[in-house]
Short mmCIF file of C-alpha atoms in Angstrom, two decimals:
data_model
loop_
_atom_site.label_atom_id
_atom_site.label_comp_id
_atom_site.label_asym_id
_atom_site.label_seq_id
_atom_site.Cartn_x
_atom_site.Cartn_y
_atom_site.Cartn_z
CA MET A 1080 25.75 -11.85 -1.56
CA CYS A 1081 27.45 -15.24 -2.66
CA ALA A 1082 29.66 -15.49 -4.93
CA TRP A 1083 28.79 -18.54 -7.02
CA LYS A 1084 31.08 -20.67 -9.51
CA ALA A 1085 30.66 -20.69 -13.22
CA PRO A 1086 27.93 -22.67 -14.27
CA THR A 1087 29.31 -26.36 -15.36
CA TYR A 1088 28.69 -28.73 -17.91
CA CYS A 1089 27.71 -31.52 -15.34
CA ASP A 1090 26.43 -34.98 -15.82
CA ALA A 1091 23.11 -34.89 -14.73
CA ARG A 1092 23.35 -37.14 -12.08
CA SER A 1093 26.43 -35.45 -10.26
CA PRO A 1094 25.63 -34.86 -6.42
CA PRO A 1095 24.82 -30.90 -5.23
CA SER A 1096 28.55 -29.37 -4.93
CA THR A 1097 29.25 -28.81 -1.61
CA SER A 1098 32.47 -27.21 -0.14
CA GLU A 1099 33.26 -28.27 3.62
CA GLY A 1100 31.88 -26.36 6.65
CA ALA A 1101 28.66 -25.58 4.15
CA SER A 1102 24.96 -25.41 5.38
CA PHE A 1103 22.51 -25.96 2.57
CA MET A 1104 18.76 -24.77 3.75
CA LEU A 1105 17.68 -27.43 0.81
CA ALA A 1106 19.84 -30.26 -0.88
CA VAL A 1107 18.35 -32.21 -3.35
CA ASP A 1108 20.60 -35.18 -5.14
CA GLY A 1109 19.71 -37.32 -7.92
CA ILE A 1110 16.32 -36.84 -7.83
CA SER A 1111 13.93 -38.90 -11.07
CA VAL A 1112 11.02 -39.14 -11.79
CA ARG A 1113 8.99 -41.36 -14.13
CA PHE A 1114 5.32 -41.13 -14.81
CA GLY A 1115 5.16 -44.51 -16.96
CA GLY A 1116 7.76 -44.45 -19.94
CA ILE A 1117 8.12 -40.76 -20.00
CA THR A 1118 10.90 -39.28 -17.57
CA ALA A 1119 10.09 -35.99 -16.42
CA LEU A 1120 12.88 -35.91 -14.54
CA ASP A 1121 16.65 -37.62 -14.05
CA GLY A 1122 18.77 -37.36 -11.57
CA VAL A 1123 18.64 -33.54 -10.86
CA ALA A 1124 20.68 -31.91 -8.15
CA PHE A 1125 21.16 -28.35 -7.07
CA SER A 1126 21.03 -27.14 -3.45
CA VAL A 1127 20.10 -23.60 -1.44
CA GLU A 1128 22.16 -22.07 0.90
CA PRO A 1129 19.95 -20.61 3.43
CA GLY A 1130 18.54 -16.54 2.86
CA THR A 1131 19.68 -16.69 -1.37
CA ALA A 1132 17.17 -17.29 -4.04
CA VAL A 1133 17.67 -19.62 -6.69
CA GLY A 1134 15.92 -19.25 -9.91
CA LEU A 1135 14.59 -22.92 -11.95
CA ILE A 1136 14.39 -22.45 -15.77
CA GLY A 1137 14.00 -24.51 -18.99
CA PRO A 1138 11.91 -24.79 -21.55
CA ASN A 1139 8.65 -26.29 -21.31
CA GLY A 1140 8.16 -30.05 -20.15
CA ALA A 1141 11.28 -29.53 -19.03
CA GLY A 1142 10.22 -31.43 -15.33
CA LYS A 1143 10.94 -27.70 -13.28
CA THR A 1144 6.67 -28.65 -12.14
CA THR A 1145 7.22 -31.73 -11.09
CA LEU A 1146 10.64 -30.75 -9.20
CA PHE A 1147 8.03 -28.36 -7.05
CA ASN A 1148 5.47 -31.38 -6.23
CA CYS A 1149 8.06 -33.51 -5.25
CA LEU A 1150 9.83 -30.54 -3.07
CA THR A 1151 6.28 -30.20 -1.46
CA ARG A 1152 5.44 -34.18 -1.05
CA ARG A 1153 2.82 -33.82 -3.49
CA CYS A 1154 4.66 -36.22 -6.26
CA THR A 1155 6.80 -39.12 -4.74
CA PRO A 1156 9.86 -39.14 -6.48
CA ASP A 1157 11.37 -43.07 -7.93
CA ALA A 1158 14.66 -42.39 -7.28
CA GLY A 1159 16.87 -39.64 -5.38
CA THR A 1160 17.19 -37.70 -1.69
CA VAL A 1161 15.40 -34.43 -0.07
CA ARG A 1162 17.02 -33.06 2.80
CA PHE A 1163 15.41 -29.66 4.30
CA GLU A 1164 18.18 -28.47 6.58
CA ASP A 1165 19.37 -31.93 8.21
CA GLU A 1166 15.19 -33.72 7.75
CA ASP A 1167 14.95 -36.41 5.08
CA LEU A 1168 12.05 -34.40 3.34
CA LEU A 1169 10.88 -37.61 1.63
CA ALA A 1170 10.23 -39.73 4.57
CA LEU A 1171 7.63 -36.76 5.60
CA PRO A 1172 3.72 -37.15 4.99
CA PRO A 1173 3.04 -33.96 2.67
CA HIS A 1174 0.68 -33.03 5.14
CA SER A 1175 2.85 -32.28 7.43
CA VAL A 1176 5.52 -29.56 4.94
CA ALA A 1177 3.84 -26.66 5.96
CA GLY A 1178 4.49 -27.25 9.52
CA ARG A 1179 7.60 -27.94 8.83
CA GLY A 1180 8.09 -23.95 7.28
CA ILE A 1181 7.91 -24.25 3.59
CA ALA A 1182 5.12 -22.77 1.38
CA ARG A 1183 4.55 -23.05 -2.61
CA THR A 1184 2.67 -20.72 -4.57
CA PHE A 1185 1.27 -22.19 -7.45
CA GLN A 1186 1.03 -21.22 -11.17
CA ASN A 1187 -3.04 -21.31 -11.39
CA LEU A 1188 -4.51 -19.65 -8.44
CA GLY A 1189 -5.73 -22.01 -6.12
CA LEU A 1190 -7.99 -18.48 -4.10
CA PHE A 1191 -11.74 -19.44 -2.90
CA PRO A 1192 -13.57 -17.26 -4.95
CA ARG A 1193 -15.91 -16.69 -2.35
CA LEU A 1194 -13.88 -15.95 0.33
CA THR A 1195 -12.70 -12.83 1.55
CA VAL A 1196 -9.09 -11.79 0.60
CA ARG A 1197 -8.78 -12.37 4.80
CA GLU A 1198 -10.88 -15.45 4.99
CA ASN A 1199 -8.03 -17.25 2.00
CA VAL A 1200 -4.61 -15.67 3.43
CA MET A 1201 -6.81 -16.69 7.21
CA VAL A 1202 -6.63 -20.27 5.32
CA GLY A 1203 -3.03 -20.33 4.63
CA ALA A 1204 -2.72 -20.42 8.77
CA HIS A 1205 -4.56 -23.72 9.33
CA ASN A 1206 -1.58 -24.91 9.68
CA ARG A 1207 -0.65 -23.14 12.80
CA GLY A 1208 -4.09 -23.69 14.59
CA ARG A 1209 -4.13 -25.63 17.72
CA ALA A 1210 -7.88 -26.76 18.74
CA GLY A 1211 -8.92 -29.50 18.61
CA HIS A 1212 -12.26 -30.53 16.09
CA LEU A 1213 -14.79 -30.74 19.36
CA ALA A 1214 -13.17 -27.03 20.85
CA ALA A 1215 -13.94 -25.74 17.18
CA ALA A 1216 -16.89 -26.96 16.84
CA LEU A 1217 -18.31 -25.98 20.50
CA ARG A 1218 -16.43 -22.30 19.58
CA LEU A 1219 -14.73 -22.28 22.74
CA PRO A 1220 -12.76 -19.82 24.00
CA ARG A 1221 -9.87 -20.81 22.84
CA VAL A 1222 -11.05 -21.46 19.59
CA ARG A 1223 -12.87 -17.98 19.73
CA ARG A 1224 -9.20 -15.69 20.99
CA GLU A 1225 -7.18 -18.42 18.30
CA GLU A 1226 -8.98 -16.86 15.23
CA ARG A 1227 -8.76 -13.07 16.46
CA GLU A 1228 -5.51 -13.90 16.61
CA LEU A 1229 -4.76 -15.31 13.50
CA ARG A 1230 -7.65 -12.61 11.30
CA ASP A 1231 -5.18 -9.68 13.70
CA GLN A 1232 -1.94 -11.50 11.86
CA ALA A 1233 -3.65 -12.11 8.44
CA ASP A 1234 -4.31 -8.50 8.27
CA GLU A 1235 -0.58 -7.67 9.52
CA LEU A 1236 0.35 -9.23 6.10
CA LEU A 1237 -2.79 -7.21 4.09
CA ARG A 1238 -1.18 -4.11 4.67
CA ARG A 1239 2.28 -5.39 4.13
CA LEU A 1240 1.58 -6.69 0.85
CA GLY A 1241 -0.83 -3.31 -0.10
CA LEU A 1242 -4.21 -4.83 -0.06
CA ALA A 1243 -5.44 -3.89 3.22
CA ASP A 1244 -8.06 -2.24 1.01
CA VAL A 1245 -9.73 -5.21 -0.72
CA ALA A 1246 -9.10 -7.73 2.78
CA ASP A 1247 -13.80 -7.86 3.34
CA HIS A 1248 -13.43 -7.74 -0.95
CA PRO A 1249 -14.20 -11.84 -1.78
CA ALA A 1250 -11.50 -13.23 -4.21
CA SER A 1251 -13.72 -13.29 -7.12
CA GLY A 1252 -13.85 -9.75 -9.52
CA LEU A 1253 -10.26 -8.82 -8.24
CA PRO A 1254 -8.04 -8.25 -11.02
CA PHE A 1255 -4.76 -10.67 -11.63
CA GLY A 1256 -2.18 -8.46 -10.53
CA THR A 1257 -4.16 -8.47 -7.09
CA LEU A 1258 -4.56 -12.06 -6.71
CA LYS A 1259 -0.81 -12.74 -7.24
CA ARG A 1260 -0.84 -10.92 -4.09
CA VAL A 1261 -3.44 -12.56 -2.74
CA GLU A 1262 -1.54 -16.10 -3.27
CA LEU A 1263 1.51 -14.77 -2.08
CA ALA A 1264 -0.16 -13.51 1.66
CA ARG A 1265 -1.57 -17.12 1.70
CA ALA A 1266 1.85 -19.11 1.41
CA LEU A 1267 3.47 -16.08 3.86
CA ALA A 1268 0.21 -16.60 6.46
CA VAL A 1269 1.93 -20.41 6.33
CA ARG A 1270 5.40 -18.31 8.51
CA PRO A 1271 7.87 -20.35 6.28
CA ARG A 1272 11.50 -20.06 6.27
CA LEU A 1273 11.25 -21.81 2.78
CA LEU A 1274 8.83 -20.57 0.41
CA LEU A 1275 8.28 -21.37 -3.30
CA LEU A 1276 7.15 -19.12 -5.74
CA ASP A 1277 5.76 -21.39 -9.00
CA GLU A 1278 6.01 -19.39 -12.31
CA PRO A 1279 4.81 -15.63 -9.80
CA VAL A 1280 5.24 -12.85 -12.75
CA ASN A 1281 3.52 -15.68 -15.44
CA GLY A 1282 0.41 -13.36 -16.80
CA LEU A 1283 1.26 -9.98 -15.43
CA SER A 1284 2.10 -6.79 -17.61
CA HIS A 1285 5.57 -5.33 -17.52
CA GLY A 1286 5.27 -3.02 -14.85
CA GLU A 1287 2.89 -5.10 -12.94
CA VAL A 1288 6.53 -7.62 -13.01
CA ASP A 1289 8.63 -5.14 -11.62
CA GLU A 1290 5.83 -4.30 -8.39
CA PHE A 1291 5.91 -8.01 -7.64
CA ALA A 1292 9.68 -8.16 -8.05
CA ASP A 1293 10.27 -5.14 -6.15
CA LEU A 1294 7.60 -6.65 -3.86
CA VAL A 1295 9.34 -10.48 -3.69
CA ARG A 1296 12.73 -8.24 -2.69
CA ALA A 1297 10.69 -6.37 0.45
CA VAL A 1298 9.11 -9.49 1.51
CA ARG A 1299 12.18 -11.32 1.11
CA ASP A 1300 14.22 -9.36 3.27
CA ASP A 1301 11.41 -8.37 5.90
CA PHE A 1302 10.63 -12.35 6.75
CA ASP A 1303 14.36 -13.39 5.97
CA LEU A 1304 13.39 -15.99 2.97
CA THR A 1305 14.97 -17.88 1.64
CA LEU A 1306 13.25 -18.87 -1.95
CA VAL A 1307 13.14 -20.95 -4.16
CA VAL A 1308 11.94 -19.47 -7.99
CA VAL A 1309 10.09 -21.35 -11.23
CA GLU A 1310 9.23 -18.61 -13.88
CA HIS A 1311 10.06 -18.03 -17.81
CA HIS A 1312 10.15 -14.50 -17.86
CA MET A 1313 13.76 -14.30 -17.72
CA GLY A 1314 13.81 -10.28 -16.30
CA PHE A 1315 12.82 -11.62 -13.14
CA VAL A 1316 14.54 -14.47 -12.63
CA MET A 1317 17.50 -12.84 -13.52
CA GLY A 1318 17.20 -9.78 -11.55
CA LEU A 1319 16.37 -11.20 -8.41
CA CYS A 1320 18.23 -14.70 -7.80
CA ASP A 1321 21.65 -15.67 -6.89
CA LYS A 1322 21.67 -18.85 -8.81
CA VAL A 1323 20.81 -20.26 -12.02
CA VAL A 1324 19.55 -23.55 -12.03
CA CYS A 1325 18.77 -24.60 -15.73
CA LEU A 1326 16.64 -27.75 -16.60
CA ASP A 1327 16.28 -29.55 -20.03
CA PHE A 1328 14.02 -32.60 -20.22
CA GLY A 1329 14.38 -33.78 -16.81
CA ARG A 1330 17.80 -32.68 -16.59
CA LYS A 1331 20.15 -29.95 -15.13
CA ILE A 1332 22.03 -28.97 -17.93
CA ALA A 1333 23.62 -25.87 -16.32
CA GLU A 1334 24.40 -24.08 -12.94
CA GLY A 1335 25.51 -21.04 -11.83
CA PRO A 1336 25.12 -17.16 -11.80
CA PRO A 1337 22.88 -15.18 -13.55
CA GLU A 1338 24.57 -13.21 -15.73
CA GLU A 1339 26.82 -16.79 -16.69
CA ILE A 1340 24.00 -18.65 -17.30
CA GLN A 1341 22.58 -16.46 -20.07
CA ARG A 1342 25.58 -16.47 -22.06
CA ASP A 1343 26.11 -20.48 -21.14
CA PRO A 1344 26.11 -22.06 -24.93
CA ALA A 1345 23.71 -25.20 -23.28
CA VAL A 1346 20.52 -22.65 -22.11
CA ILE A 1347 20.85 -21.09 -25.22
CA GLU A 1348 20.64 -24.34 -27.26
CA ALA A 1349 17.70 -25.08 -24.55
CA TYR A 1350 15.91 -22.47 -25.43
CA LEU A 1351 16.51 -21.61 -29.21
CA GLY A 1352 16.83 -25.01 -30.60
CA VAL A 1353 20.15 -24.11 -31.97
CA ALA A 1354 23.71 -24.41 -30.70
CA ALA A 1355 25.10 -21.19 -29.78
#
């Protein structure tokens, strides 16, 4: 694990801290988003090193989900840059983000209730399909072969996430904790290098949170993933992440290792409303 610097009380517009020769998978620099007269993000900057997990925390309305929407091109910022490896992420059309190796889960599950668990996971692999529309309409042999390959890959994901027993079950009617794992499996079907988790344990019981944390650690290692996690459950974030970035009213107020972020006066004030 990297030895991170202590959190800094920095100006929100300061660039990601870098060292000579450092290599970042994701670099966010000066991102600002405004909705009319409301500033959702104000000069946010941070970086994510390959193989690490970075947590984004902050009170409701801090701008965390808006930032995720910028990273997946669902929202175009008014200012700033986002680089994924050596590529300008903001120059890409939204539909090409998954093909670059970025996947995301959603705080409000976007599963198709009438599709089976397997079919929902296969939806996540659509960006890897090679057959064209005409070939698919004619059900050419290569289309059927591709579907078999995607099905086999989906079944392997379901096995690894403990979902094989419900592979043929419609998503509707399954327990919420199971659906959270299906959502994770669908994101993994993209074959990402960078996985964005948006409130992954929201709504889970204490025991389910611990189980999901173990699952995320396992898939992080098994799939060699880099993670960015938005979550209100502090125990989950502090136990999983190597670095934590705290936002408040759209500004970055602290950044550093989990154990120091927990003691950061600015973070305590943001959550409790009183100075530490």
